Coordinates of C-alpha atoms in Angstrom, one line a residue:
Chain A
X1 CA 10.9 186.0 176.2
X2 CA 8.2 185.3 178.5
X3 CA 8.9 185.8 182.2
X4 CA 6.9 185.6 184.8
X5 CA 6.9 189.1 187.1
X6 CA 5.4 188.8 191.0
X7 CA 4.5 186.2 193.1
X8 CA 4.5 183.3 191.9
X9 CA 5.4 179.5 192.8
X10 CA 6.8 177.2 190.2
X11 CA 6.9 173.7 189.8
X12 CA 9.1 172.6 186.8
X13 CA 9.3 169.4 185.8
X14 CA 13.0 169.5 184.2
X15 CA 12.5 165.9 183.0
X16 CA 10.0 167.1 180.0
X17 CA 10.6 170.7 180.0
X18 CA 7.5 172.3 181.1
X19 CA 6.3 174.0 184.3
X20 CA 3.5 175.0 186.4
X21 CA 3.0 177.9 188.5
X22 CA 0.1 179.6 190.7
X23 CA 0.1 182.7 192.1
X24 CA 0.0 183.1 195.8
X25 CA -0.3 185.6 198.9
X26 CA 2.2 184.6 201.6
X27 CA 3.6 181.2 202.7
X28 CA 0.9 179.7 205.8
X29 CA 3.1 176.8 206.7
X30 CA 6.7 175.6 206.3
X31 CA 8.1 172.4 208.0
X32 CA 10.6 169.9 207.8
X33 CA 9.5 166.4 209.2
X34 CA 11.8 163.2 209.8
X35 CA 10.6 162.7 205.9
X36 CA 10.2 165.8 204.4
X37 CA 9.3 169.4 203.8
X38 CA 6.1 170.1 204.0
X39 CA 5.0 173.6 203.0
X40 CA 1.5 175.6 202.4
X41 CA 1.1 178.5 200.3
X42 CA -2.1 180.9 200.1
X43 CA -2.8 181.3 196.5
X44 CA -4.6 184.2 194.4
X45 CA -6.9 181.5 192.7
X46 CA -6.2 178.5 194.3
X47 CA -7.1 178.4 197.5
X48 CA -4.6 177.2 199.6
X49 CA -1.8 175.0 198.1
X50 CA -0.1 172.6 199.6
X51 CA 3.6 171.3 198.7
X52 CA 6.2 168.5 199.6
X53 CA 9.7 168.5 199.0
X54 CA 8.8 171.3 196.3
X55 CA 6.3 169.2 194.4
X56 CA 2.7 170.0 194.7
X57 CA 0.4 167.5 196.5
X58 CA -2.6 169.5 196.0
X59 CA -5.0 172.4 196.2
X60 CA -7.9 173.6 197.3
X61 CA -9.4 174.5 193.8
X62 CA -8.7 171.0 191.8
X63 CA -8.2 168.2 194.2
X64 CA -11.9 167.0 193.7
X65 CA -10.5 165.4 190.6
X66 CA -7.9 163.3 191.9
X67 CA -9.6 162.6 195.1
X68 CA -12.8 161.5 193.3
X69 CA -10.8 159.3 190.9
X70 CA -8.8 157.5 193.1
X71 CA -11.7 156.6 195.2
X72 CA -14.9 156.2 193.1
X73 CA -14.0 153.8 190.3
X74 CA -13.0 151.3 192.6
X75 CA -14.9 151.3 194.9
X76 CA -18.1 151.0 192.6
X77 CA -16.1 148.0 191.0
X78 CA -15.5 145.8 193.7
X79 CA -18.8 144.1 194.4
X80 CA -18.9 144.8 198.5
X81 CA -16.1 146.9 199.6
X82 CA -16.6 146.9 203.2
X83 CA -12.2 147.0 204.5
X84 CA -10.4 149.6 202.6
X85 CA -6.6 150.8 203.2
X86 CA -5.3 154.0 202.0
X87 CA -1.3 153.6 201.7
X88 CA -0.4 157.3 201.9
X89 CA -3.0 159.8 201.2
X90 CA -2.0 162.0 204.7
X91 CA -4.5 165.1 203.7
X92 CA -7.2 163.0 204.4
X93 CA -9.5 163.4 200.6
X94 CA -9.8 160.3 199.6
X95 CA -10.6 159.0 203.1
X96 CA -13.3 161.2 202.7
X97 CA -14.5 160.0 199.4
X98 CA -14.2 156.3 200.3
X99 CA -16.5 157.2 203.8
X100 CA -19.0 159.0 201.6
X101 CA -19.9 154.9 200.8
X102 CA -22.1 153.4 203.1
X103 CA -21.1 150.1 202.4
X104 CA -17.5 151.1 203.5
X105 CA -16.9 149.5 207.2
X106 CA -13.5 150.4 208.2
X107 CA -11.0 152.6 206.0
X108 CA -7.7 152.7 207.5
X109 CA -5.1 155.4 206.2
X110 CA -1.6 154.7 206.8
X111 CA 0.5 157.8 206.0
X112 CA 4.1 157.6 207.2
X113 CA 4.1 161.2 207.5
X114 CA 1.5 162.2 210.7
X115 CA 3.1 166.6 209.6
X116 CA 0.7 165.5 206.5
X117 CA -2.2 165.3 208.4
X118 CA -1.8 167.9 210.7
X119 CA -1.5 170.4 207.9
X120 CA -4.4 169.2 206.2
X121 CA -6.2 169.7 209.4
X122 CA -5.8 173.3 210.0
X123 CA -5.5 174.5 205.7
X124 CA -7.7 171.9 203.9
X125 CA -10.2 171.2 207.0
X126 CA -12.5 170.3 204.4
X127 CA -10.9 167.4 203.2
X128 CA -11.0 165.7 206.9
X129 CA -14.1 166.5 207.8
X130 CA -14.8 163.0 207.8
X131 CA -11.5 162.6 210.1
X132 CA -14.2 161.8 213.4
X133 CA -16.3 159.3 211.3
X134 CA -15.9 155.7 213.6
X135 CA -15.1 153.4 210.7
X136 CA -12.0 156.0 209.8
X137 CA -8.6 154.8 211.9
X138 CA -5.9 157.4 211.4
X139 CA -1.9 155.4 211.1
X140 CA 1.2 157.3 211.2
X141 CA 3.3 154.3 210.1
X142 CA 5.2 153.0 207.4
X143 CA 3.0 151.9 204.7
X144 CA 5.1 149.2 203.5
X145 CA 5.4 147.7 206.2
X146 CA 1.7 147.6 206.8
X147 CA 0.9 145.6 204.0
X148 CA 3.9 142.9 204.3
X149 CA 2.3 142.5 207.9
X150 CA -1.4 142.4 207.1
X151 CA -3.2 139.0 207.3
X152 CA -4.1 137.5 204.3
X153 CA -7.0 138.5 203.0
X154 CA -8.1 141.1 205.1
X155 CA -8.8 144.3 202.8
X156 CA -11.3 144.3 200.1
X157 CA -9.4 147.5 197.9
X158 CA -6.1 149.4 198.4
X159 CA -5.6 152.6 197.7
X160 CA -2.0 153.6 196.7
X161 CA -2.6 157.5 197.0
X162 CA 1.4 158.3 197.5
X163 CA 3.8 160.9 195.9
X164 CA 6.1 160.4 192.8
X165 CA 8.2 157.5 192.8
X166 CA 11.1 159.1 194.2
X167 CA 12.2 159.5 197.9
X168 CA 10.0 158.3 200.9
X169 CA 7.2 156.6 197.7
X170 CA 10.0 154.8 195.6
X171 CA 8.7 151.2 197.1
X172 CA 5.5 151.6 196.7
X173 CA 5.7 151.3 192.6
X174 CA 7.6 147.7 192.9
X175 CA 6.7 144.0 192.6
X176 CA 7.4 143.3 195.6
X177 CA 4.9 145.7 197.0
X178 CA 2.5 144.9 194.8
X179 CA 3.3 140.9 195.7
X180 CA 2.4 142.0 199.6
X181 CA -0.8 144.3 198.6
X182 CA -1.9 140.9 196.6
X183 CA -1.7 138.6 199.4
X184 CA -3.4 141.7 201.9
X185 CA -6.5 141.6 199.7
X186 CA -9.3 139.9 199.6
X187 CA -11.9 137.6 197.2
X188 CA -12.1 140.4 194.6
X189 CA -10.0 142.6 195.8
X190 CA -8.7 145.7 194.1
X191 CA -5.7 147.8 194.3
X192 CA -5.7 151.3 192.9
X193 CA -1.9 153.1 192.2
X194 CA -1.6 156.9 191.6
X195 CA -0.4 156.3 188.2
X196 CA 1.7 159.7 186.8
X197 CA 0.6 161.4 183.4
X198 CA -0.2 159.6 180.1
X199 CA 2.2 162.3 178.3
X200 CA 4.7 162.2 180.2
X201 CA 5.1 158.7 182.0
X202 CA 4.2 156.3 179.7
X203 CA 7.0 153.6 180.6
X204 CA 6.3 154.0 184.4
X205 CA 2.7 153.4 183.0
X206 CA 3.6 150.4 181.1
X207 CA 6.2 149.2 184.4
X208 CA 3.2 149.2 187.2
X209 CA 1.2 147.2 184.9
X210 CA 4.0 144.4 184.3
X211 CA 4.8 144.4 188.1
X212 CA 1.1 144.3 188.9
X213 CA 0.8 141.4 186.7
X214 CA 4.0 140.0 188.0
X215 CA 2.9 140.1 191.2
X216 CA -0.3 138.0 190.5
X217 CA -2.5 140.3 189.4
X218 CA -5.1 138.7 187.1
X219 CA -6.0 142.3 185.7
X220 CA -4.8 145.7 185.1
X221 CA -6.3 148.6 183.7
X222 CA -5.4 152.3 183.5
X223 CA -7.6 155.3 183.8
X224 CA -7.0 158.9 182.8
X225 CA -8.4 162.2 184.5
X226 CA -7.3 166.5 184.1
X227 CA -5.6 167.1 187.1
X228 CA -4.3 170.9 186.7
X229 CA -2.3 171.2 189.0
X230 CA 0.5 168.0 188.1
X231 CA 2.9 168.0 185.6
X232 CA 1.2 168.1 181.8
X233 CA -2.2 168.6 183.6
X234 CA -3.9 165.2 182.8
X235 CA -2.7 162.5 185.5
X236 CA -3.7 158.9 185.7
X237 CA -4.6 156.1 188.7
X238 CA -3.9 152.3 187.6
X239 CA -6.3 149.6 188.5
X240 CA -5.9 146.0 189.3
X241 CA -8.2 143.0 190.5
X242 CA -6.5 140.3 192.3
X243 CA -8.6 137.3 190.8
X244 CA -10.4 138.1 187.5
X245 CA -11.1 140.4 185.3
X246 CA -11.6 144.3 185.9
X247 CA -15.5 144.3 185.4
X248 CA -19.0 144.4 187.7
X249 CA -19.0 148.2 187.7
X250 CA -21.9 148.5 189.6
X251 CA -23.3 151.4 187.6
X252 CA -26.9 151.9 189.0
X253 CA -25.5 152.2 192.4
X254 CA -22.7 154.8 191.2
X255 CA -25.6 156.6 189.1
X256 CA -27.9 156.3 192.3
X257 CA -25.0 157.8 194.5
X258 CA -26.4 159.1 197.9
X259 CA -23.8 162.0 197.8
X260 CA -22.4 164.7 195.3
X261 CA -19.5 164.5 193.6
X262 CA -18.0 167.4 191.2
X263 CA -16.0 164.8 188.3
X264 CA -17.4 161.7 189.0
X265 CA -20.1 159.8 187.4
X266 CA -20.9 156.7 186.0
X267 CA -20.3 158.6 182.6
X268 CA -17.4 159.8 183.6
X269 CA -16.1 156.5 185.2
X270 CA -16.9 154.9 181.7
X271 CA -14.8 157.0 179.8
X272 CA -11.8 157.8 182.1
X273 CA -11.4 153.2 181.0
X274 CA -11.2 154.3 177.5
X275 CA -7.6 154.6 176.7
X276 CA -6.4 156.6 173.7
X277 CA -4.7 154.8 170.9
X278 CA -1.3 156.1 171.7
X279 CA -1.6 154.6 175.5
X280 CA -3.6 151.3 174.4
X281 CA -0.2 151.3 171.4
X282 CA 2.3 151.7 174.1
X283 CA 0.6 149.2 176.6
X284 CA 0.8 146.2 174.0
X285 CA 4.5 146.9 173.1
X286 CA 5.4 147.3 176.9
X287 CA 3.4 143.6 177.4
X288 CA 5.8 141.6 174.6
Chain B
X1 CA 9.5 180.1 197.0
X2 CA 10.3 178.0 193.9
X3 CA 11.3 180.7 191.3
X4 CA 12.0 179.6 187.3
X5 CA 15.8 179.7 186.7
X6 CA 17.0 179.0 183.2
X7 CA 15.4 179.9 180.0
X8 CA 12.1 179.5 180.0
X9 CA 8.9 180.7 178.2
X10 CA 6.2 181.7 180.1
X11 CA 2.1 181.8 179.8
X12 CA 0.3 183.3 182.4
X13 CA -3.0 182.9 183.1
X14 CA -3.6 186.2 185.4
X15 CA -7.4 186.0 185.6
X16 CA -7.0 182.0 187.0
X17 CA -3.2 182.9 188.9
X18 CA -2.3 180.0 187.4
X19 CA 0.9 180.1 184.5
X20 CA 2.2 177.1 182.2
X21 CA 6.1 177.2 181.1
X22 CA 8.1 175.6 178.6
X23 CA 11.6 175.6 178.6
X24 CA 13.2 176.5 175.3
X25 CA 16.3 176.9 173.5
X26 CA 16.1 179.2 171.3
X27 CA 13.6 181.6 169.2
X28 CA 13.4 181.0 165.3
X29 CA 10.7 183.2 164.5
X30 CA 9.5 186.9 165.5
X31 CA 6.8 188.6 163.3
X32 CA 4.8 191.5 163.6
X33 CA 2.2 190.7 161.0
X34 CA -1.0 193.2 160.0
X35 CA -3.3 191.1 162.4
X36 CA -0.9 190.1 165.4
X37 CA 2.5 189.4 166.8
X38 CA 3.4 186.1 165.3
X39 CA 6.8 183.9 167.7
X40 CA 7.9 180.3 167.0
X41 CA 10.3 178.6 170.0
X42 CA 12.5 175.5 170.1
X43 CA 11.7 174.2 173.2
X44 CA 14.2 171.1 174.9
X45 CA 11.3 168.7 175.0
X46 CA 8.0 170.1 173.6
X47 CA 9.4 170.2 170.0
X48 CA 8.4 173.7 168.3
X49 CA 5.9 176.3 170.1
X50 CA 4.3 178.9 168.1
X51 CA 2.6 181.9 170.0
X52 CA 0.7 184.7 168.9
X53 CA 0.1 187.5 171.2
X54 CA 1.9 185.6 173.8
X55 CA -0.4 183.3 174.2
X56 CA 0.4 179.8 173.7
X57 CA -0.8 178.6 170.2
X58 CA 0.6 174.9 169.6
X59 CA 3.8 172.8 169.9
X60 CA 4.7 169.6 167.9
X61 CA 4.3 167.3 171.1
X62 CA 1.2 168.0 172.0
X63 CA -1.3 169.2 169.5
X64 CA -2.1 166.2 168.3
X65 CA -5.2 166.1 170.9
X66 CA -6.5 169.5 170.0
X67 CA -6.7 168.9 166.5
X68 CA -8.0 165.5 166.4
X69 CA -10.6 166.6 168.8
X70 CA -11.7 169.4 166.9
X71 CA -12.5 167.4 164.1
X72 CA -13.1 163.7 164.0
X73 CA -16.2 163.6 166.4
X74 CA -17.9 166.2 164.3
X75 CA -17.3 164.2 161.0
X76 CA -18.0 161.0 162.2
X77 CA -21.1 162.5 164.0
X78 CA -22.2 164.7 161.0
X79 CA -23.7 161.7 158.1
X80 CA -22.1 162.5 155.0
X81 CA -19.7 165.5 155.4
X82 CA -18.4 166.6 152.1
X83 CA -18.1 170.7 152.5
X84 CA -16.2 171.4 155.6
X85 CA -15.2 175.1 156.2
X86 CA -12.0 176.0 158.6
X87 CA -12.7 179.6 160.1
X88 CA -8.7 179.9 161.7
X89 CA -6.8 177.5 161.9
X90 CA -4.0 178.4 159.9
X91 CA -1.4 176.2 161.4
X92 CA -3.6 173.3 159.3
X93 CA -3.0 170.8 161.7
X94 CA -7.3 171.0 162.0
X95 CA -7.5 170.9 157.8
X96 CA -4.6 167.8 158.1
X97 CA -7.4 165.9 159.9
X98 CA -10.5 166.6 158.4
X99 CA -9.0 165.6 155.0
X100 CA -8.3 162.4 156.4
X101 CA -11.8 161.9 155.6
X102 CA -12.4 160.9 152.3
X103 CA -16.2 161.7 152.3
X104 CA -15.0 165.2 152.1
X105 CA -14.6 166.5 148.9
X106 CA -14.1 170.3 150.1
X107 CA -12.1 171.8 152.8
X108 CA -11.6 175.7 153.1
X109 CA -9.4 177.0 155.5
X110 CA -10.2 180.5 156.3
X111 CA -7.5 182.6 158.5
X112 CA -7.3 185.9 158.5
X113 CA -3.5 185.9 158.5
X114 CA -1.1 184.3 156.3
X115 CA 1.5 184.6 158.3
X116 CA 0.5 182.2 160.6
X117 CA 0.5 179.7 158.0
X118 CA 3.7 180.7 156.4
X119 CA 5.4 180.1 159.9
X120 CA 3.4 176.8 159.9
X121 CA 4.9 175.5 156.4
X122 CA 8.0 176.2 158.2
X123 CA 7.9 175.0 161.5
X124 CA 5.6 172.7 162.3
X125 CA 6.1 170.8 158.1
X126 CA 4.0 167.8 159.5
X127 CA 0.5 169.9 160.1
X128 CA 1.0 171.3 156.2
X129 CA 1.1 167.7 155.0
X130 CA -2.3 168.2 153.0
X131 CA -2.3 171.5 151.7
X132 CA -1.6 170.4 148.5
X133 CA -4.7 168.2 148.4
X134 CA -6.7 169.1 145.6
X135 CA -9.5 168.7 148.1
X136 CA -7.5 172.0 150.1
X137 CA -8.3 175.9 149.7
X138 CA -6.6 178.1 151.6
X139 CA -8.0 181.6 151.7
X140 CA -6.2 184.8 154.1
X141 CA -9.3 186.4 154.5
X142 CA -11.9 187.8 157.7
X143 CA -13.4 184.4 158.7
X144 CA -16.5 186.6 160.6
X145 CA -17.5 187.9 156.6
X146 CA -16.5 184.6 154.6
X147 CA -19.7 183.0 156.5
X148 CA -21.9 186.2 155.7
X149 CA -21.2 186.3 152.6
X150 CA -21.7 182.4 152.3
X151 CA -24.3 181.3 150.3
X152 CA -27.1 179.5 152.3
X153 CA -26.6 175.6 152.9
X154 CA -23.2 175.8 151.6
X155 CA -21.8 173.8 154.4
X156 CA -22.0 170.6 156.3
X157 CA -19.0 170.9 158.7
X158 CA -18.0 174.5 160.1
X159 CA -15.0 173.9 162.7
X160 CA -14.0 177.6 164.5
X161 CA -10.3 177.0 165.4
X162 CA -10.0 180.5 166.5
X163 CA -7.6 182.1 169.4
X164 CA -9.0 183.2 172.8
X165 CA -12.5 185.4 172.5
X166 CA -10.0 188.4 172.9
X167 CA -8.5 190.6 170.1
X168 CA -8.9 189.0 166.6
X169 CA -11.2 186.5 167.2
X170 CA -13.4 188.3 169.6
X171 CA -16.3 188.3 167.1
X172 CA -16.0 184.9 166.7
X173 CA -17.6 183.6 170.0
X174 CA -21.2 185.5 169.6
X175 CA -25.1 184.8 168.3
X176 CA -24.4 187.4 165.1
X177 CA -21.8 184.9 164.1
X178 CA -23.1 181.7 164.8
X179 CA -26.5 183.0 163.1
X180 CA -24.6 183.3 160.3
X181 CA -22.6 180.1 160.6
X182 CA -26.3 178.4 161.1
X183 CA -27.5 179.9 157.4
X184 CA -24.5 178.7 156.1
X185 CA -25.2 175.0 157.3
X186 CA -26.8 172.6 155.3
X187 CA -29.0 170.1 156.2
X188 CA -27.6 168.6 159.7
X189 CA -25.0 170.7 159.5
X190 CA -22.4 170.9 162.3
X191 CA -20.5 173.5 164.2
X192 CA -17.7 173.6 166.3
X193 CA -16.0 176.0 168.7
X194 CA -13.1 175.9 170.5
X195 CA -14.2 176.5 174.6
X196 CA -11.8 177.1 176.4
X197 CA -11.5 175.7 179.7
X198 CA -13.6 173.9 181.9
X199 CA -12.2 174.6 185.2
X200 CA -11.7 178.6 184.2
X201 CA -14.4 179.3 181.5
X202 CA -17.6 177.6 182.8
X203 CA -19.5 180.9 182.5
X204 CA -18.4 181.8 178.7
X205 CA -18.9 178.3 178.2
X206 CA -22.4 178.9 178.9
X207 CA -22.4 182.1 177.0
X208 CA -21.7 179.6 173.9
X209 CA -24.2 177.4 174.5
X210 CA -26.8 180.3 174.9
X211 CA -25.6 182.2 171.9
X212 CA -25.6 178.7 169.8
X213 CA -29.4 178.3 170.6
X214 CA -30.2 181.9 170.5
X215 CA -28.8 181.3 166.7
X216 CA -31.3 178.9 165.8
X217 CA -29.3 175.9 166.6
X218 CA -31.3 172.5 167.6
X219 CA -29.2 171.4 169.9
X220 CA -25.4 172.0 171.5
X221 CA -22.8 169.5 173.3
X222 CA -19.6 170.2 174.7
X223 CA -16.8 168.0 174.6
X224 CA -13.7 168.1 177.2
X225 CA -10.5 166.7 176.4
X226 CA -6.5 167.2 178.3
X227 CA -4.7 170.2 176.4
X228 CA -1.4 170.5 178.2
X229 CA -0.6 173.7 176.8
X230 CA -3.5 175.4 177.2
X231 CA -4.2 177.0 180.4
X232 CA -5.2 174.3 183.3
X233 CA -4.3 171.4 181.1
X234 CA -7.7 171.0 179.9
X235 CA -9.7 172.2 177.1
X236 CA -13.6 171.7 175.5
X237 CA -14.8 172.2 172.0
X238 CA -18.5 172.6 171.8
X239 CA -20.6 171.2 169.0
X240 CA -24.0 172.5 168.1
X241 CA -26.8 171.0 165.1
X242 CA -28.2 173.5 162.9
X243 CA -31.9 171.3 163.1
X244 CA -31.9 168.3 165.3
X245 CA -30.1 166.9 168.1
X246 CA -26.4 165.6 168.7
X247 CA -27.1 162.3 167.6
X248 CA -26.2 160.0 164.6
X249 CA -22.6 159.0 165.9
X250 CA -21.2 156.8 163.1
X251 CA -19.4 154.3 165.4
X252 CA -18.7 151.7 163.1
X253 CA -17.1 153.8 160.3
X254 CA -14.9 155.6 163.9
X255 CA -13.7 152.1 164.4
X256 CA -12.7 151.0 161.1
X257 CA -11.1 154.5 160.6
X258 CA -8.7 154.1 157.6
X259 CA -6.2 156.5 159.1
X260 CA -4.4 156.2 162.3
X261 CA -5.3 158.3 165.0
X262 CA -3.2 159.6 168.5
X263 CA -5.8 160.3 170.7
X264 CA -8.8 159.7 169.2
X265 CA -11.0 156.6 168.6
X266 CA -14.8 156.1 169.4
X267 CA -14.4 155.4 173.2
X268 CA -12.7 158.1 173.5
X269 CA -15.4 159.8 171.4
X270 CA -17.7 158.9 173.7
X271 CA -16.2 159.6 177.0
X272 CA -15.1 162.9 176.0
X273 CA -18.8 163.9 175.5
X274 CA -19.7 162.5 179.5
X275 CA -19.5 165.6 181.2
X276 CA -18.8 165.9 184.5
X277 CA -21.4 167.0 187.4
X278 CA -20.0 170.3 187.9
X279 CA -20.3 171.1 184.2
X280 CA -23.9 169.8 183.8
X281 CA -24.8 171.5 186.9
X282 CA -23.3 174.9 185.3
X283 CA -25.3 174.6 182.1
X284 CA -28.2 173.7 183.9
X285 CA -28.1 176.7 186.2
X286 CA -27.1 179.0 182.8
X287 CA -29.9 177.6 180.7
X288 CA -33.3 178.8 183.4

């Protein structure tokens, strides 16, 4: 047998029998918050790694991947996205992606967890560097809430950048949710759900598109990404239009894109849409 | 810390600090052949794993994307494929999928060690499926000579399924090699190498590339794909044209493939071949 010897910190996922585990240097951080433990590690490879509740939320090395996913795609979908809301998303990436858009007027992030933040401030400063930008508004609230109580209408995308569907997160993968994010967005609007891994989460997959449609979304469509660092390595977010169907990708402008980005591109973008047999098979059955 | 308790099997990845684990039930194979030390696991949910040098060869859930990726886009990129050669790949689960084709009318599989197959035929039935195919040679024989020896033109399709550029299959990843693989190319012949990584193996990645053209390749294109239990999660196979560029995709004959397929299918063909930024930007750099 195979054991690991030294340093390391493991995440196993117990559900499908496989783990992850980096190397690291000492623990930087460690904090338990009204919601939950918040921890950062120094790793050997990593850079620095952050955790909650023992899962890892991100590092230093990889995030790009996510962040850049979650943000990008819709954001060159919807035709003028000018109000965006971040439900979650307290380490402050993809604020910093959606801000990198000019077009972008006011992003809101609404993390119920302000310990979030104030990690990612002092161990991923890079990732809020954008933090001080005046269309960025900083909420330590309850998420859920937010959206029931926003006027109709008055977001062009939502961004559901939130942990696994367990604990504090469990509500944000529901109909009901999705029924309030509906109402909350505008003429095109788009919402975009952190969507687990094609391997291993196929029926949550095939769930968040029947509540999403459910909840009156006209249109649904998955996308697929490597993400190292989460369980199986490739991870997922889950798009949905309000009124029509997913389609207008304004490629020229994402091609003509006055900033760098590491993963995304219009080619990219293209083919994170096309879905695998297996995931295209187990979408249909999950529909009937 | 979050330390592994149970019975698990362990990969690590020291040169990245990074480790993937599977947890297993028992071992049903331990071999120490001429070539290499040969293990097969039952893991609780990854079905079988077979290892070699304890590094993480395959398991039943999950190579279904390796293998389909190291062959269809090559096939249905190459125009009439009828000699395909197989340097490694002894578990067959590459040979299964080329023979899908029914252009070919010669596949050769040439590992140096039988054992690997042996444990194959035993463990993992499902990838063995076609070696009875009349169309299927299996040879146990030094992969690095069978191309020097090969007569010139003998080959349209040359897929390297090798392990890691260490030990064995060291000589597999340089320009002596691929010279030779390039005389033993016919007309529009293809190769293909397993590459690794692209978030740990950019720079050998390059080293490919440059050794392909170096050889007397036309042209070379790497393709990136999820690999869960590969190290990061995510894996490449790079493709290179013995006289003219990657081009020539037959799309139409992809689509109305008369075989079913897990992961692959011509979008997927196609967006596997968009490389990110970061990678462009690394072959750019490697190339002045």
């Amino acid at each position: 047998m195979n054991r690991l010897e030294g340093n390391w910190w493991s995440e196993p996922c117990e559900e499908h029998g496989s783990a992850f585990s980096l190397k690291v240097k000492s623990r930087l951080h460690e904090e338990q918050t009204a919601f939950q433990k918040i921890e950062v590690y120094e790793t050997e490879k990593f850079g620095n790694l952050m955790v909650i509740d023992g899962f890892v939320m991100l590092t230093s090395r990889d995030n790009f991947l996510y962040h850049e996913m979650m943000s990008h795609p819709a954001l060159y979908t919807h035709p003028a996205p000018k109000r965006v809301l971040i439900i979650g998303g307290g380490d402050c990436g993809t604020l910093r992606e959606v801000l990198r858009h000019s077009e972008v007027e006011r992003a809101l992030q609404v993390d119920i967890d302000e310990g979030v933040t104030r990690a990612a401030e002092k161990y991923f400063p890079e990732l809020c560097e954008s933090n001080d930008d005046p269309r960025a508004e900083l909420h330590f609230a309850d998420g859920i809430r937010w959206v029931k109580e926003a006027a109709p209408g008055s977001y062009d995308v939502i961004i559901v950048d939130s942990t696994d569907p367990i604990g504090p997160a469990e509500g944000l993968f529901g109909e009901p949710f999705y029924g309030d994010c509906h109402a909350a967005l505008g003429e095109h609007g788009l919402l975009v759900q952190q969507s687990e891994s094609p391997l291993y989460h196929m029926r949550l997959l095939g769930e968040i598109h029947r509540y999403m449609r459910k909840a009156g979304f006209a249109d649904s469509h998955t996308l697929h990404f490597p993400q190292p660092v989460y369980p199986s390595g490739w991870w997922s977010a889950t798009l949905a239009r309000k009124d029509g169907p997913i389609e207008g990708f304004r490629e020229a402008d994402a091609a003509n894109r006055p900033f760098a980005t590491r993963y995304y591109s219009p080619e990219v973008h293209q083919g994170a849409l096309a879905l695998p047999p297996f995931m295209k098979e187990a979408f249909a059955n999950l529909q009937t």
